[in-house]
Amino acid sequence: MNAMTPAQLTDRVVEAFGSTPDPRLRELISALIRHLHAFAVETRLTPEEWLAGLQFLTATGQKCDERRQEFVLLSDVLGLSSLVDIVNAADGATESTVLGPFYVAGAPARAMGEHIGRPEDGSPTLVRGSVTDVAGQPVDKATLDVWQSDDKGFYDTQDPSQPAFNLRGVFVTGPDGRFEFRTARPSSYPIPTDGPVGDLLRATERSRWRAAHIHVIVSAPGHRAVTTHIFDADNPYLDSDAVFGVKDSLVKPFRPAGPGDPGDVSYVVDMDFSLAPETAGD
Ligand SMILES: [Fe+2]
């Protein structure tokens, strides 16, 4: 009797999931099994390596809590988060980029123009622009959910000296689609390396630095939401961002404020957002 081959085993496992009623779940699980098995065959994965992998994933899960999402970070450094963004990009819409591990739902609603942080968080910066649809028409009641680190690279959730929801805020446009808010100019920061993802970066001698950015989720009724960043064009890490998040269209100059700009800011950033219409299934 011949020994079972890898291909026979793979087929048998896929078949075992073959009566999954939901067709999409069936497609996903079958492709997952085929790719996982192909990985083990291609690398001739040893039992010790298999166990080390499981222990790594276990540690990744154990590092997660309501404020720390190590699995998102793992997906980010593997480029999977960016790949999912690219695969799902909508024509004509602002390019999306990674959500990252520091998003917190429930940021306070703020008045247009308001500062989302404190003077000590960094150089005061005005960010302004408009939200339009892909035809260029202004979008009324578009919501911008904004969050970022301070000029030392820390989010409120990492830094006990910052009040909750510091450098976070939600803005809603009027019929002209315009928005503006004040914030601190953000700095580069290293992604958290005190967990399993840090071990991975050290073992592979990879950079842990993220290019400086402001996070924004732009959403509006009838439109596909975009999770994206505004990157600082002067930043030295644009070409080596640890999570592969940088896209040229999201890189904007932080222009020194001059005559004609509000007197209370040091930098001005112009950034427009474009939203695609909602599609079936959204
Ligand atoms: Fe970030």
mmCIF file with all atom_site columns, N, CA and C in Angstrom, residues 190-214:
data_model
loop_
_atom_site.group_PDB
_atom_site.id
_atom_site.type_symbol
_atom_site.label_atom_id
_atom_site.label_alt_id
_atom_site.label_comp_id
_atom_site.label_asym_id
_atom_site.label_entity_id
_atom_site.label_seq_id
_atom_site.pdbx_PDB_ins_code
_atom_site.Cartn_x
_atom_site.Cartn_y
_atom_site.Cartn_z
_atom_site.occupancy
_atom_site.B_iso_or_equiv
_atom_site.pdbx_formal_charge
_atom_site.auth_seq_id
_atom_site.auth_comp_id
_atom_site.auth_asym_id
_atom_site.auth_atom_id
_atom_site.pdbx_PDB_model_num
ATOM 1  N N  . PRO A 1 190 ? 8.320  54.303 16.363 1.00 0.00 ? 190 PRO A N  1
ATOM 2  C CA . PRO A 1 190 ? 8.546  52.877 16.152 1.00 0.00 ? 190 PRO A CA 1
ATOM 3  C C  . PRO A 1 190 ? 7.273  52.122 16.492 1.00 0.00 ? 190 PRO A C  1
ATOM 4  N N  . ILE A 1 191 ? 6.915  51.134 15.711 1.00 0.00 ? 191 ILE A N  1
ATOM 5  C CA . ILE A 1 191 ? 5.766  50.317 16.093 1.00 0.00 ? 191 ILE A CA 1
ATOM 6  C C  . ILE A 1 191 ? 6.134  49.560 17.370 1.00 0.00 ? 191 ILE A C  1
ATOM 7  N N  . PRO A 1 192 ? 5.143  49.166 18.163 1.00 0.00 ? 192 PRO A N  1
ATOM 8  C CA . PRO A 1 192 ? 5.459  48.535 19.451 1.00 0.00 ? 192 PRO A CA 1
ATOM 9  C C  . PRO A 1 192 ? 6.253  47.247 19.248 1.00 0.00 ? 192 PRO A C  1
ATOM 10 N N  . THR A 1 193 ? 7.382  47.130 19.955 1.00 0.00 ? 193 THR A N  1
ATOM 11 C CA . THR A 1 193 ? 8.242  45.957 19.758 1.00 0.00 ? 193 THR A CA 1
ATOM 12 C C  . THR A 1 193 ? 8.395  45.157 21.044 1.00 0.00 ? 193 THR A C  1
ATOM 13 N N  . ASP A 1 194 ? 7.482  45.374 22.000 1.00 0.00 ? 194 ASP A N  1
ATOM 14 C CA . ASP A 1 194 ? 7.550  44.635 23.260 1.00 0.00 ? 194 ASP A CA 1
ATOM 15 C C  . ASP A 1 194 ? 6.724  43.354 23.202 1.00 0.00 ? 194 ASP A C  1
ATOM 16 N N  . GLY A 1 195 ? 6.298  42.966 22.005 1.00 0.00 ? 195 GLY A N  1
ATOM 17 C CA . GLY A 1 195 ? 5.509  41.738 21.857 1.00 0.00 ? 195 GLY A CA 1
ATOM 18 C C  . GLY A 1 195 ? 6.106  40.837 20.791 1.00 0.00 ? 195 GLY A C  1
ATOM 19 N N  . PRO A 1 196 ? 5.367  39.813 20.407 1.00 0.00 ? 196 PRO A N  1
ATOM 20 C CA . PRO A 1 196 ? 5.870  38.848 19.416 1.00 0.00 ? 196 PRO A CA 1
ATOM 21 C C  . PRO A 1 196 ? 6.240  39.492 18.073 1.00 0.00 ? 196 PRO A C  1
ATOM 22 N N  . VAL A 1 197 ? 5.502  40.535 17.661 1.00 0.00 ? 197 VAL A N  1
ATOM 23 C CA . VAL A 1 197 ? 5.841  41.188 16.384 1.00 0.00 ? 197 VAL A CA 1
ATOM 24 C C  . VAL A 1 197 ? 7.223  41.849 16.482 1.00 0.00 ? 197 VAL A C  1
ATOM 25 N N  . GLY A 1 198 ? 7.537  42.389 17.655 1.00 0.00 ? 198 GLY A N  1
ATOM 26 C CA . GLY A 1 198 ? 8.876  42.940 17.877 1.00 0.00 ? 198 GLY A CA 1
ATOM 27 C C  . GLY A 1 198 ? 9.947  41.866 17.759 1.00 0.00 ? 198 GLY A C  1
ATOM 28 N N  . ASP A 1 199 ? 9.667  40.685 18.335 1.00 0.00 ? 199 ASP A N  1
ATOM 29 C CA . ASP A 1 199 ? 10.616 39.569 18.216 1.00 0.00 ? 199 ASP A CA 1
ATOM 30 C C  . ASP A 1 199 ? 10.862 39.228 16.745 1.00 0.00 ? 199 ASP A C  1
ATOM 31 N N  . LEU A 1 200 ? 9.771  39.245 15.977 1.00 0.00 ? 200 LEU A N  1
ATOM 32 C CA . LEU A 1 200 ? 9.870  38.925 14.545 1.00 0.00 ? 200 LEU A CA 1
ATOM 33 C C  . LEU A 1 200 ? 10.737 39.959 13.819 1.00 0.00 ? 200 LEU A C  1
ATOM 34 N N  . LEU A 1 201 ? 10.511 41.250 14.131 1.00 0.00 ? 201 LEU A N  1
ATOM 35 C CA . LEU A 1 201 ? 11.294 42.302 13.466 1.00 0.00 ? 201 LEU A CA 1
ATOM 36 C C  . LEU A 1 201 ? 12.781 42.183 13.826 1.00 0.00 ? 201 LEU A C  1
ATOM 37 N N  . ARG A 1 202 ? 13.066 41.857 15.085 1.00 0.00 ? 202 ARG A N  1
ATOM 38 C CA . ARG A 1 202 ? 14.474 41.711 15.500 1.00 0.00 ? 202 ARG A CA 1
ATOM 39 C C  . ARG A 1 202 ? 15.117 40.503 14.806 1.00 0.00 ? 202 ARG A C  1
ATOM 40 N N  . ALA A 1 203 ? 14.393 39.397 14.750 1.00 0.00 ? 203 ALA A N  1
ATOM 41 C CA . ALA A 1 203 ? 14.956 38.184 14.133 1.00 0.00 ? 203 ALA A CA 1
ATOM 42 C C  . ALA A 1 203 ? 15.215 38.379 12.645 1.00 0.00 ? 203 ALA A C  1
ATOM 43 N N  . THR A 1 204 ? 14.464 39.296 12.035 1.00 0.00 ? 204 THR A N  1
ATOM 44 C CA . THR A 1 204 ? 14.581 39.491 10.587 1.00 0.00 ? 204 THR A CA 1
ATOM 45 C C  . THR A 1 204 ? 15.313 40.789 10.247 1.00 0.00 ? 204 THR A C  1
ATOM 46 N N  . GLU A 1 205 ? 15.774 41.492 11.308 1.00 0.00 ? 205 GLU A N  1
ATOM 47 C CA . GLU A 1 205 ? 16.547 42.736 11.137 1.00 0.00 ? 205 GLU A CA 1
ATOM 48 C C  . GLU A 1 205 ? 15.815 43.755 10.278 1.00 0.00 ? 205 GLU A C  1
ATOM 49 N N  . ARG A 1 206 ? 14.514 43.900 10.579 1.00 0.00 ? 206 ARG A N  1
ATOM 50 C CA . ARG A 1 206 ? 13.721 44.884 9.828  1.00 0.00 ? 206 ARG A CA 1
ATOM 51 C C  . ARG A 1 206 ? 13.544 46.167 10.626 1.00 0.00 ? 206 ARG A C  1
ATOM 52 N N  . SER A 1 207 ? 13.336 47.269 9.889  1.00 0.00 ? 207 SER A N  1
ATOM 53 C CA . SER A 1 207 ? 13.084 48.571 10.515 1.00 0.00 ? 207 SER A CA 1
ATOM 54 C C  . SER A 1 207 ? 11.736 48.548 11.231 1.00 0.00 ? 207 SER A C  1
ATOM 55 N N  . ARG A 1 208 ? 11.694 49.213 12.384 1.00 0.00 ? 208 ARG A N  1
ATOM 56 C CA . ARG A 1 208 ? 10.429 49.274 13.118 1.00 0.00 ? 208 ARG A CA 1
ATOM 57 C C  . ARG A 1 208 ? 9.775  50.647 13.004 1.00 0.00 ? 208 ARG A C  1
ATOM 58 N N  . TRP A 1 209 ? 10.315 51.521 12.140 1.00 0.00 ? 209 TRP A N  1
ATOM 59 C CA . TRP A 1 209 ? 9.819  52.898 12.097 1.00 0.00 ? 209 TRP A CA 1
ATOM 60 C C  . TRP A 1 209 ? 8.688  53.094 11.109 1.00 0.00 ? 209 TRP A C  1
ATOM 61 N N  . ARG A 1 210 ? 7.722  53.873 11.559 1.00 0.00 ? 210 ARG A N  1
ATOM 62 C CA . ARG A 1 210 ? 6.633  54.292 10.679 1.00 0.00 ? 210 ARG A CA 1
ATOM 63 C C  . ARG A 1 210 ? 6.870  55.729 10.252 1.00 0.00 ? 210 ARG A C  1
ATOM 64 N N  . ALA A 1 211 ? 6.614  56.016 8.972  1.00 0.00 ? 211 ALA A N  1
ATOM 65 C CA . ALA A 1 211 ? 6.654  57.395 8.490  1.00 0.00 ? 211 ALA A CA 1
ATOM 66 C C  . ALA A 1 211 ? 5.555  58.193 9.193  1.00 0.00 ? 211 ALA A C  1
ATOM 67 N N  . ALA A 1 212 ? 5.882  59.454 9.572  1.00 0.00 ? 212 ALA A N  1
ATOM 68 C CA . ALA A 1 212 ? 4.935  60.281 10.333 1.00 0.00 ? 212 ALA A CA 1
ATOM 69 C C  . ALA A 1 212 ? 3.631  60.472 9.558  1.00 0.00 ? 212 ALA A C  1
ATOM 70 N N  . HIS A 1 213 ? 2.510  60.407 10.281 1.00 0.00 ? 213 HIS A N  1
ATOM 71 C CA . HIS A 1 213 ? 1.207  60.446 9.600  1.00 0.00 ? 213 HIS A CA 1
ATOM 72 C C  . HIS A 1 213 ? 0.092  60.844 10.543 1.00 0.00 ? 213 HIS A C  1
ATOM 73 N N  . ILE A 1 214 ? -0.991 61.283 9.929  1.00 0.00 ? 214 ILE A N  1
ATOM 74 C CA . ILE A 1 214 ? -2.266 61.517 10.616 1.00 0.00 ? 214 ILE A CA 1
ATOM 75 C C  . ILE A 1 214 ? -3.244 60.480 10.066 1.00 0.00 ? 214 ILE A C  1
#
